[in-house]
C-alpha positions as CSV (number, residue, x, y, z in Angstrom):
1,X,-75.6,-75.1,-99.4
2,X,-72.0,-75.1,-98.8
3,X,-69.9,-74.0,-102.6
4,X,-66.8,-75.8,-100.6
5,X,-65.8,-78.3,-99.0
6,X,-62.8,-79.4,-97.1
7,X,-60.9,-82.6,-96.9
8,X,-57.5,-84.3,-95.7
9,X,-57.5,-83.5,-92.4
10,X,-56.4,-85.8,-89.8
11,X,-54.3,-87.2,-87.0
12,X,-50.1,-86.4,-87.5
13,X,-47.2,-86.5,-85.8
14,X,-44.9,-83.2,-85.8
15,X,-42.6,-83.5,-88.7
16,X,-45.0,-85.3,-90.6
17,X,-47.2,-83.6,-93.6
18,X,-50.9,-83.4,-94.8
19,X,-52.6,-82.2,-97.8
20,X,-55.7,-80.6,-97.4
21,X,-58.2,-80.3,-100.8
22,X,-61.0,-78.2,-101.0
23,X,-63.4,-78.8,-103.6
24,X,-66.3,-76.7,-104.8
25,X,-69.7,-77.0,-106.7
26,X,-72.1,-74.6,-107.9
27,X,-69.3,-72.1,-107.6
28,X,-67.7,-70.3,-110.7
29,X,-64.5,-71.5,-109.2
30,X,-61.9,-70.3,-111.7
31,X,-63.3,-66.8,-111.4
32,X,-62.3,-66.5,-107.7
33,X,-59.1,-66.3,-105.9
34,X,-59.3,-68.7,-103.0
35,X,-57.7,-69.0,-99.3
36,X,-56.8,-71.0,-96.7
37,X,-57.5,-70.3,-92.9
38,X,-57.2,-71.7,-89.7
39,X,-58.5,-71.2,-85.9
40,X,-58.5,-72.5,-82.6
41,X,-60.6,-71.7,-79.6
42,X,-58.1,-69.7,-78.2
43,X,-57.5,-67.4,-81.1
44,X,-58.9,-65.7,-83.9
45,X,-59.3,-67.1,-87.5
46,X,-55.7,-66.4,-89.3
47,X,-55.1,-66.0,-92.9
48,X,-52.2,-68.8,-94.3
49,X,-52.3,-68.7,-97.8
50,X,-54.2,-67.7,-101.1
51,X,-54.3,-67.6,-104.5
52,X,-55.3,-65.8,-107.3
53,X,-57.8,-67.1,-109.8
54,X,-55.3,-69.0,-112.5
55,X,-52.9,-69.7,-109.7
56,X,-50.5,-67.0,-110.6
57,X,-50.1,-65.5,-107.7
58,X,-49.5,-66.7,-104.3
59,X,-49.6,-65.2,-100.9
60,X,-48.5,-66.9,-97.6
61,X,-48.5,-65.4,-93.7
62,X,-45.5,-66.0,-92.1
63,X,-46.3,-68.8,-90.1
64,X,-47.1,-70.8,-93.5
65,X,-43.6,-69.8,-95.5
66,X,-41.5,-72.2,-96.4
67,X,-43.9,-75.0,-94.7
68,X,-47.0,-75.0,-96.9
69,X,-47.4,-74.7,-100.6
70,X,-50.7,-73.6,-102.3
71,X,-52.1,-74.7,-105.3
72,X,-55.4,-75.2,-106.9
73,X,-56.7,-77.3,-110.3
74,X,-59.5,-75.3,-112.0
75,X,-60.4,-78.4,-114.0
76,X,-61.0,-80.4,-111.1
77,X,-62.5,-77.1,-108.7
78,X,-60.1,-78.0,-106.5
79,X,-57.7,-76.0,-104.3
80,X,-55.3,-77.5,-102.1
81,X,-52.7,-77.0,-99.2
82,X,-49.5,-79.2,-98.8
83,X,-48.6,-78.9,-95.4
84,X,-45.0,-80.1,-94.6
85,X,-42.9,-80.4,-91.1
86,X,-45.8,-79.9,-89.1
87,X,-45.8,-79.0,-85.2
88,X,-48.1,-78.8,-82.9
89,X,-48.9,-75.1,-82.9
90,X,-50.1,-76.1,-86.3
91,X,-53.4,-78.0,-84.6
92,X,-56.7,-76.1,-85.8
93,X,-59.5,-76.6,-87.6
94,X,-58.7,-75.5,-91.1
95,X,-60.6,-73.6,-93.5
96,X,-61.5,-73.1,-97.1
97,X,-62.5,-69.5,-98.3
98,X,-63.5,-67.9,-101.4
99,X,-62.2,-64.1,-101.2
100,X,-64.4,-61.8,-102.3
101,X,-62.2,-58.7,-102.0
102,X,-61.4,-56.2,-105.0
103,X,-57.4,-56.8,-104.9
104,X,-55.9,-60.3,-104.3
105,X,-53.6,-58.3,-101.6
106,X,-56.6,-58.7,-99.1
107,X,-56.9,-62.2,-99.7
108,X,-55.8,-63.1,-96.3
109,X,-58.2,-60.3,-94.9
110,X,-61.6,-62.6,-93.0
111,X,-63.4,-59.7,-94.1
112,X,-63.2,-59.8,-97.6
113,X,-64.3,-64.0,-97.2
114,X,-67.6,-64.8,-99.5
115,X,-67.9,-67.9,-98.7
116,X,-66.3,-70.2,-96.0
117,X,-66.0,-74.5,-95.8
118,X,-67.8,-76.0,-93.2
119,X,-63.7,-76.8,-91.9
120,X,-61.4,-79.9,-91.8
121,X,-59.5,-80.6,-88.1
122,X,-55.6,-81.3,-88.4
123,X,-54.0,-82.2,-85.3
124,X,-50.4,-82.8,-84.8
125,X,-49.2,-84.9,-81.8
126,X,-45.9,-84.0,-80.4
């Protein structure tokens, strides 16, 4: 069984936002830091955004700065991803990870991924 799973994805049109939520169960949630992925067929799975267990720290790749915003609600074992002035480079199948890894500087490291979400497609039309 699946701990997470993803939800919000969708159909949007560039400039337009989406907020993705990932919700777990039979997960110790508030004891992991968690991350967000994406991937497309034509490249490999790439690290956007994580953070650490009480949300006190944040990391974001460069293609997510200043775009997407992190967050997570350890009450409701729910992390999301607020995804604002979308393009279409942004189309992928998005992904919900728990990271595994000793120090949250990794978090955006596929390797140091527990467990992943089954995904959640976001397209962006131009």
């Amino acid at each position: 069984q699946v701990p997470v799973v993803e939800s919000g994805g969708g159909l949007v049109q560039a400039g337009g936002s989406l907020r993705l939520s990932c919700t777990a169960s039979g997960l110790a949630f508030d004891a992991y830091a968690m991350a967000w992925f994406r991937q497309t067929p034509a490249k490999e799975r790439e690290g956007l955004s994580c953070i650490s267990y009480n949300g006190g720290i944040t990391h974001y790749a460069d293609s997510a700065k200043g775009r997407f915003t992190v967050s997570r609600d350890n009450v409701k074992k729910t992390l999301y991803l607020q995804m604002n002035s979308l393009t279409p480079e942004d189309t992928a199948m998005y992904y919900c990870a728990v990271f595994a890894g000793a120090s949250i500087v990794d978090c955006l490291d596929a390797r140091r991924i527990r467990y992943w979400g089954q995904g959640t497609q976001v397209t962006v039309s131009p």
